[in-house]
mmCIF file of C-alpha atoms in Angstrom:
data_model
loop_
_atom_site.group_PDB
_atom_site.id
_atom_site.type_symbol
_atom_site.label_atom_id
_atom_site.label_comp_id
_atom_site.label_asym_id
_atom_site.label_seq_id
_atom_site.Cartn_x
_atom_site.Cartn_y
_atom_site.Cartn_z
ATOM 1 C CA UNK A 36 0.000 0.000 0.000
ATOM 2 C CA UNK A 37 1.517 3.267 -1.189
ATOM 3 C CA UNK A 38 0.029 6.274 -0.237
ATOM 4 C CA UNK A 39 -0.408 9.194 -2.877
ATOM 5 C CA UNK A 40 0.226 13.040 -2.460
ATOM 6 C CA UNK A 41 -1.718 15.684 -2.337
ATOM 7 C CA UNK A 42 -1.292 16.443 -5.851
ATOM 8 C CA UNK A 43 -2.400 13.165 -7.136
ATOM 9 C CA UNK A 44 -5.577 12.845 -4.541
ATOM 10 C CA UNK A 45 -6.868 15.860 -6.402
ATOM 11 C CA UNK A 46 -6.121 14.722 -9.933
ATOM 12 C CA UNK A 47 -8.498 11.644 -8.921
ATOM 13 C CA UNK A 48 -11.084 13.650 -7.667
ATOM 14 C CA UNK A 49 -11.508 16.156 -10.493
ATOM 15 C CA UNK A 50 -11.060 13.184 -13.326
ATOM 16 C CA UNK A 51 -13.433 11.256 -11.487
ATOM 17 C CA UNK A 52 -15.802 14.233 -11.484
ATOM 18 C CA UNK A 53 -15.554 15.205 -15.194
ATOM 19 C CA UNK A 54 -15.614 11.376 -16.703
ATOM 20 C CA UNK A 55 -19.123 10.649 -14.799
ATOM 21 C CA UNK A 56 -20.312 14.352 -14.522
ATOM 22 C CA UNK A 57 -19.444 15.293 -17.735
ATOM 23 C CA UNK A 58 -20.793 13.486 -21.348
ATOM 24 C CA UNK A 59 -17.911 13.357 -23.228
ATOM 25 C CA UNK A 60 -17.538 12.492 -26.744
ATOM 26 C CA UNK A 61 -14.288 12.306 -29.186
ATOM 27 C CA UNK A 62 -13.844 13.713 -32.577
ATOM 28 C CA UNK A 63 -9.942 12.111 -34.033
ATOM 29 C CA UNK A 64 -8.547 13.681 -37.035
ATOM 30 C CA UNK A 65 -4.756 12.908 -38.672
ATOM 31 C CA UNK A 66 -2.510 16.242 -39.690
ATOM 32 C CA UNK A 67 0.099 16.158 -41.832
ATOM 33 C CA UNK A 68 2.999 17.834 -40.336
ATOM 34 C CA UNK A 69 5.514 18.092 -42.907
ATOM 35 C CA UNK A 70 5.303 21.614 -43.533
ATOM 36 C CA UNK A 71 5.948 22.055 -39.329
ATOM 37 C CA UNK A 72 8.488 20.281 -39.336
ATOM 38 C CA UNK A 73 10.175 21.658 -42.476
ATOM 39 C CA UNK A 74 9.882 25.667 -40.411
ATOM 40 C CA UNK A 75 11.509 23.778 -37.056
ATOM 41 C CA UNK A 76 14.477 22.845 -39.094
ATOM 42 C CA UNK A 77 14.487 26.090 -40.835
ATOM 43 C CA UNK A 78 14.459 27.924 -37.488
ATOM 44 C CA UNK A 79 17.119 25.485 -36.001
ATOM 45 C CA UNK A 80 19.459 25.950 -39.256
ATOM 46 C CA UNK A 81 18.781 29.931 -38.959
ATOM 47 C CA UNK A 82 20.021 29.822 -35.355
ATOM 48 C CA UNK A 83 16.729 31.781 -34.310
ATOM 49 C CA UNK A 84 14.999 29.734 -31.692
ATOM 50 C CA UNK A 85 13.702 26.333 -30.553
ATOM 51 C CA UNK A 86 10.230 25.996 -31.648
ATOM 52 C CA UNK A 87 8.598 22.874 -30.468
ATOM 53 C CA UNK A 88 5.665 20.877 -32.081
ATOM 54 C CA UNK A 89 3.414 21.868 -29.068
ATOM 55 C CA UNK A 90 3.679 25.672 -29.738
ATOM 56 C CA UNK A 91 2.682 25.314 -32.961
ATOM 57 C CA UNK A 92 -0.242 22.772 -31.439
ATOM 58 C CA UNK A 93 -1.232 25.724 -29.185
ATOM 59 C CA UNK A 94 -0.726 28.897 -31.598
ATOM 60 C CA UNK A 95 -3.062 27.034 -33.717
ATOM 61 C CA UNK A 96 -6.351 25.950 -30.392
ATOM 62 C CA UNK A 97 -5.774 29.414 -29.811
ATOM 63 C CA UNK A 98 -6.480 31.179 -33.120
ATOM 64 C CA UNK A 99 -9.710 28.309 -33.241
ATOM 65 C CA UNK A 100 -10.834 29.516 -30.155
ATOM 66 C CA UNK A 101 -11.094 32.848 -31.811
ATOM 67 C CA UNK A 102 -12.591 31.535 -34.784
ATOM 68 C CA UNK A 103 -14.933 29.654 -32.546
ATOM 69 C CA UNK A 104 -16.136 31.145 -29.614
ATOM 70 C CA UNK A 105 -18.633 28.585 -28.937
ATOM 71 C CA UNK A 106 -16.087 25.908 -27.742
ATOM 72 C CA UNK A 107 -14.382 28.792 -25.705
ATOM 73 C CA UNK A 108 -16.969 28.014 -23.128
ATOM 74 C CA UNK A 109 -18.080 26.285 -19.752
ATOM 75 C CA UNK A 110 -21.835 25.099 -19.001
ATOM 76 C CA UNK A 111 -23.303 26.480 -15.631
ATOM 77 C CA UNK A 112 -25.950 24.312 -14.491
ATOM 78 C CA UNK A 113 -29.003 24.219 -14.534
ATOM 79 C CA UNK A 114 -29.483 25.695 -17.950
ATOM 80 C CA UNK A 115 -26.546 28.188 -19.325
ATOM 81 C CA UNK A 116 -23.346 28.885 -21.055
ATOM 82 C CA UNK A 117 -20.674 30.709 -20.313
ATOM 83 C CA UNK A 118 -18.819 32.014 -23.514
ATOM 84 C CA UNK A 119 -15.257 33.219 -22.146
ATOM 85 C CA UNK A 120 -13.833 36.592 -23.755
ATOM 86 C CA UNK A 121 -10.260 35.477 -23.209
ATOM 87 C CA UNK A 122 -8.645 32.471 -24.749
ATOM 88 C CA UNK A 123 -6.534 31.008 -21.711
ATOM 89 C CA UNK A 124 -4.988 27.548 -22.569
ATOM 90 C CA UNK A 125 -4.340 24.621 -19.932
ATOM 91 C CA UNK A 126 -0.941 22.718 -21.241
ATOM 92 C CA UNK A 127 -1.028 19.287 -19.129
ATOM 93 C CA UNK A 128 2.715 18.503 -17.632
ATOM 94 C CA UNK A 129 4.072 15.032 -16.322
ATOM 95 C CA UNK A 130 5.255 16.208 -12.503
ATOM 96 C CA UNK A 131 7.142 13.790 -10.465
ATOM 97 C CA UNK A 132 3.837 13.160 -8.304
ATOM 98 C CA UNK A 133 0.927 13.581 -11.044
ATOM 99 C CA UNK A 134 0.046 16.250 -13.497
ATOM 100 C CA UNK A 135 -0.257 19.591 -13.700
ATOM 101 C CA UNK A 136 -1.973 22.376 -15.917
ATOM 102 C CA UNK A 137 -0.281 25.762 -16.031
ATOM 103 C CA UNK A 138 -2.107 28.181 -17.974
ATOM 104 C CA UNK A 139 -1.166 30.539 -21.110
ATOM 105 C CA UNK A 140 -3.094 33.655 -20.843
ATOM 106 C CA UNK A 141 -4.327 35.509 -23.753
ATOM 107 C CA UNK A 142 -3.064 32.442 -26.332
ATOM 108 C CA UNK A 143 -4.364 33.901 -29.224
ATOM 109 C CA UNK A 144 -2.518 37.547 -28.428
ATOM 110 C CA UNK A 145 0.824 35.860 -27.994
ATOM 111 C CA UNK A 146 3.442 35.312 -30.877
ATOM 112 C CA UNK A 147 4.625 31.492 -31.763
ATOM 113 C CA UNK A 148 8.085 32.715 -29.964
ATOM 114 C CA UNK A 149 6.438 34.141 -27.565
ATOM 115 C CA UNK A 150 4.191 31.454 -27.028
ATOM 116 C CA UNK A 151 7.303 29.124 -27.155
ATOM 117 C CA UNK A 152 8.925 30.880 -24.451
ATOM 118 C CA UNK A 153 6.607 31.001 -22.328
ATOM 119 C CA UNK A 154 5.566 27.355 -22.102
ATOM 120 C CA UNK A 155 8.712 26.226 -21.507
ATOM 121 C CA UNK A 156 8.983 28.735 -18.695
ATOM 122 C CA UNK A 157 5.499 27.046 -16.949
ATOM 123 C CA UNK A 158 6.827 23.366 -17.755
ATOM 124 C CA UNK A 159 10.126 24.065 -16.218
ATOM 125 C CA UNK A 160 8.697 25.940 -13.006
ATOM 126 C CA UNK A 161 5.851 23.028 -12.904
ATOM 127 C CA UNK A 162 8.161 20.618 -12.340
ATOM 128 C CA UNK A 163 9.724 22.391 -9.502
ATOM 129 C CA UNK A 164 6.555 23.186 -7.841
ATOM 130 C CA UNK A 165 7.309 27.104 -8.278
ATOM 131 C CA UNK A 166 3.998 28.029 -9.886
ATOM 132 C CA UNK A 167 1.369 30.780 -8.200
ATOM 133 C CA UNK A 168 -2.029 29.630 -7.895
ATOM 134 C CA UNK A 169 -2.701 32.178 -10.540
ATOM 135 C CA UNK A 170 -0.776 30.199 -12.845
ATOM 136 C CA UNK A 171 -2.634 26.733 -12.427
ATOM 137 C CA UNK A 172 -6.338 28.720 -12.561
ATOM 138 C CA UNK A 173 -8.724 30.112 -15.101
ATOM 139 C CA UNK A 174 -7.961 27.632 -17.771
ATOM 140 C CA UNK A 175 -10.464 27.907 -20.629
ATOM 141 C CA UNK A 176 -9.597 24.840 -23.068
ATOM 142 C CA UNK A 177 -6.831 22.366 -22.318
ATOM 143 C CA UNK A 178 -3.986 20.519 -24.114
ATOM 144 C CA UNK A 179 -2.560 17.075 -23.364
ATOM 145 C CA UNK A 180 0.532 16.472 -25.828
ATOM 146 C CA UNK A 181 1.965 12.800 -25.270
ATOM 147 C CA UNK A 182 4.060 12.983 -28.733
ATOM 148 C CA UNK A 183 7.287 12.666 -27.378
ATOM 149 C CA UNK A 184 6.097 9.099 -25.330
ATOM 150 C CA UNK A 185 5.367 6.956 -28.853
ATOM 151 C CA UNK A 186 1.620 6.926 -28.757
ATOM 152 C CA UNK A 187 -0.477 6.302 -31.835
ATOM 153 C CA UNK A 188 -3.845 8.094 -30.262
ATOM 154 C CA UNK A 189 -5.224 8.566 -27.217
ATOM 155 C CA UNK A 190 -8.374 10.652 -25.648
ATOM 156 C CA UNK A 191 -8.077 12.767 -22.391
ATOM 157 C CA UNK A 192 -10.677 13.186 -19.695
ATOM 158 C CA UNK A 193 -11.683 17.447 -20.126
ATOM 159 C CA UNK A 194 -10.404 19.626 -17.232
ATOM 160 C CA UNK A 195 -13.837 20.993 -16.108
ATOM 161 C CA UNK A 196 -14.890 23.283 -16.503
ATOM 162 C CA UNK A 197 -13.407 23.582 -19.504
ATOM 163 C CA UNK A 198 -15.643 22.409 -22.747
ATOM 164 C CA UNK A 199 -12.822 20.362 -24.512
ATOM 165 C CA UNK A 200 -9.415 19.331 -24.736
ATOM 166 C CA UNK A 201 -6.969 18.306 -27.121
ATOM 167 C CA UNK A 202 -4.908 15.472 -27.493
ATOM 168 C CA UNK A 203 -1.723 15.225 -29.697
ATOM 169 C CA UNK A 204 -0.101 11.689 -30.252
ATOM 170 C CA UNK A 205 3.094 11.095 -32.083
ATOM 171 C CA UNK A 206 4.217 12.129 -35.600
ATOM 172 C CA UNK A 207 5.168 9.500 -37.383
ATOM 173 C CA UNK A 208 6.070 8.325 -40.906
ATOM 174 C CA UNK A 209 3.635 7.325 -43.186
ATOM 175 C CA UNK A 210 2.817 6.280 -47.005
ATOM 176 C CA UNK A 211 0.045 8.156 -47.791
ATOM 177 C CA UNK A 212 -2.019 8.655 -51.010
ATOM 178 C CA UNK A 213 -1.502 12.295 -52.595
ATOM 179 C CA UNK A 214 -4.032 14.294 -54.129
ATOM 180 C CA UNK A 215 -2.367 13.079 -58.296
ATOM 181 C CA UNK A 216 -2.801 9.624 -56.247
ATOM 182 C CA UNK A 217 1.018 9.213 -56.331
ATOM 183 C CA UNK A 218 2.777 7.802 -53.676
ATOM 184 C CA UNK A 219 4.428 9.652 -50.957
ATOM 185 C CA UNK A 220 5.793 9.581 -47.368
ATOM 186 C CA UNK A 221 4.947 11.856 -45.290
ATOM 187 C CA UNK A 222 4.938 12.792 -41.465
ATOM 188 C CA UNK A 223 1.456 12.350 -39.980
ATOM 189 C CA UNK A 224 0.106 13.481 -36.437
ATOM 190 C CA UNK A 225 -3.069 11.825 -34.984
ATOM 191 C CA UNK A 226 -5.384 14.680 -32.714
ATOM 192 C CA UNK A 227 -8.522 13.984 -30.627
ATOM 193 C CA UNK A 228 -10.528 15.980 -29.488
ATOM 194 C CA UNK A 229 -12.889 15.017 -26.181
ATOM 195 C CA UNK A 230 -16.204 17.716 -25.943
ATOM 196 C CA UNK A 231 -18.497 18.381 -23.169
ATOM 197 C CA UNK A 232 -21.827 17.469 -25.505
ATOM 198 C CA UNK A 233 -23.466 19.820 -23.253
ATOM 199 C CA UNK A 234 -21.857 22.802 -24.578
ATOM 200 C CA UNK A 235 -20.720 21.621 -28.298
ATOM 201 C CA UNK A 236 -22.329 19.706 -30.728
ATOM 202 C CA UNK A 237 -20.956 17.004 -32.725
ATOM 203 C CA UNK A 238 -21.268 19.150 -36.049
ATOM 204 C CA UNK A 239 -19.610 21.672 -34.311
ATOM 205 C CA UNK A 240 -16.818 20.005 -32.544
ATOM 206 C CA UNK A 241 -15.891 18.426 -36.131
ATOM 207 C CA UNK A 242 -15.859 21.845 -37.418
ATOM 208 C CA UNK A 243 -13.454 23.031 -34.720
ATOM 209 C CA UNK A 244 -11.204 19.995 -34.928
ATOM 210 C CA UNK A 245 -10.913 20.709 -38.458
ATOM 211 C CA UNK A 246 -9.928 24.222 -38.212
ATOM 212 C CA UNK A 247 -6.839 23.302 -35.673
ATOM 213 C CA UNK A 248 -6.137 20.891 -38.683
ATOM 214 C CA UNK A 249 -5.996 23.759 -40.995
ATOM 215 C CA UNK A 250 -3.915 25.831 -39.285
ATOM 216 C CA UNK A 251 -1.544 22.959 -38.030
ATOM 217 C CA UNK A 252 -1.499 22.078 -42.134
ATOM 218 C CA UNK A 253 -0.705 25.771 -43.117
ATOM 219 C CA UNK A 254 1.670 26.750 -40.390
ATOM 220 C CA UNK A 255 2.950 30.298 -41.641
ATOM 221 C CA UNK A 256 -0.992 31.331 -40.373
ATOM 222 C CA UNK A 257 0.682 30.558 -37.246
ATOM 223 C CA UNK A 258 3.833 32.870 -37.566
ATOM 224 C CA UNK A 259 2.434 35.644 -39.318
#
């Protein structure tokens, strides 16, 4: 018998509260990533910053969640939305006891370099238990990246009261059909998205998903 910290006690009780409290359902798209990963190298080469897959992954929920107010949003019981004006993104981190959510303020306002900067900032102070309450708070849409652990897909539980999260798998290497039906191998990212269905509806939580996909598949949107 091993007993857990604090930390973990209330990751059980708020997943255990959103999976039955909350009726989830998933919307899973694929992204090609080439075009990402050809502006990483270009940055690395040019000697002008470390840009990781994950800021792009959040540059692009947060210009959605301008596109899209609607998922930008929390339900308040017993019968009403609440559409948020700002677009503050949760990024889930690995801590030594549990997980943790700091929170990007203003997403949408920041720069990919900025945006860059600044989550590795929160990761780096998560894991050394340095962050204010401030900083773990106000969340409005969450993102769970577990590309760097060799995952083909997976679906995370929403951190109420957010509406939805994301969740990016790995990139991997694919043969894939082009649109002249020649062959072609290409780097390929699985996303799912999990919804509270009392806030977004299917048709528009495929719309959304789609959207990241666009911007994740035209990434100079992203830098511009």
């Amino acid at each position: 018998t091993i007993s857990i910290s604090r930390l973990r006690q209330i990751t059980a009780k708020r997943t255990l509260e959103s999976k039955t409290q909350v009726p989830h359902f998933y919307v899973s798209v694929e992204v090609d990533v080439e075009r990402i990963m050809a502006l990483r190298e270009m940055f690395k080469e040019e000697e002008s910053g470390n840009i990781s897959v994950n800021d792009f992954v959040i540059k692009a929920c947060a210009l959605a969640l301008r596109e899209m107010p609607e998922v930008n949003a929390t339900f308040q019981a017993p019968a009403s939305v609440l559409v948020y004006g700002g677009v503050h993104v949760g990024m889930a981190v690995a801590v030594p006891d549990g997980l943790t959510v700091p929170v990007m303020r203003n997403a949408d306002q920041l720069t990919l370099r900025q945006i860059a900067a600044k989550s590795k900032d929160l990761a780096a102070r998560a894991k050394e238990n340095k962050l204010s309450l401030d900083e773990l708070s106000g969340s409005t849409f969450s993102i769970s990246n577990m590309g760097m652990l060799d995952v083909d897909e997976f679906l995370a539980i929403i951190n109420q009261p957010n509406s939805a999260i994301l969740a990016v798998a790995s990139a991997r290497k694919q043969v894939v059909v082009g649109e002249d039906d020649e062959i072609e191998i290409r780097r390929r990212m699985k996303i799912s998205m999990s919804f509270d269905h009392r806030v977004v509806d299917g048709a528009v939580g495929a719309r959304f998903i789609n959207v990241v996909k666009k911007f994740l598949e035209n990434p100079t949107k992203l830098i511009s």
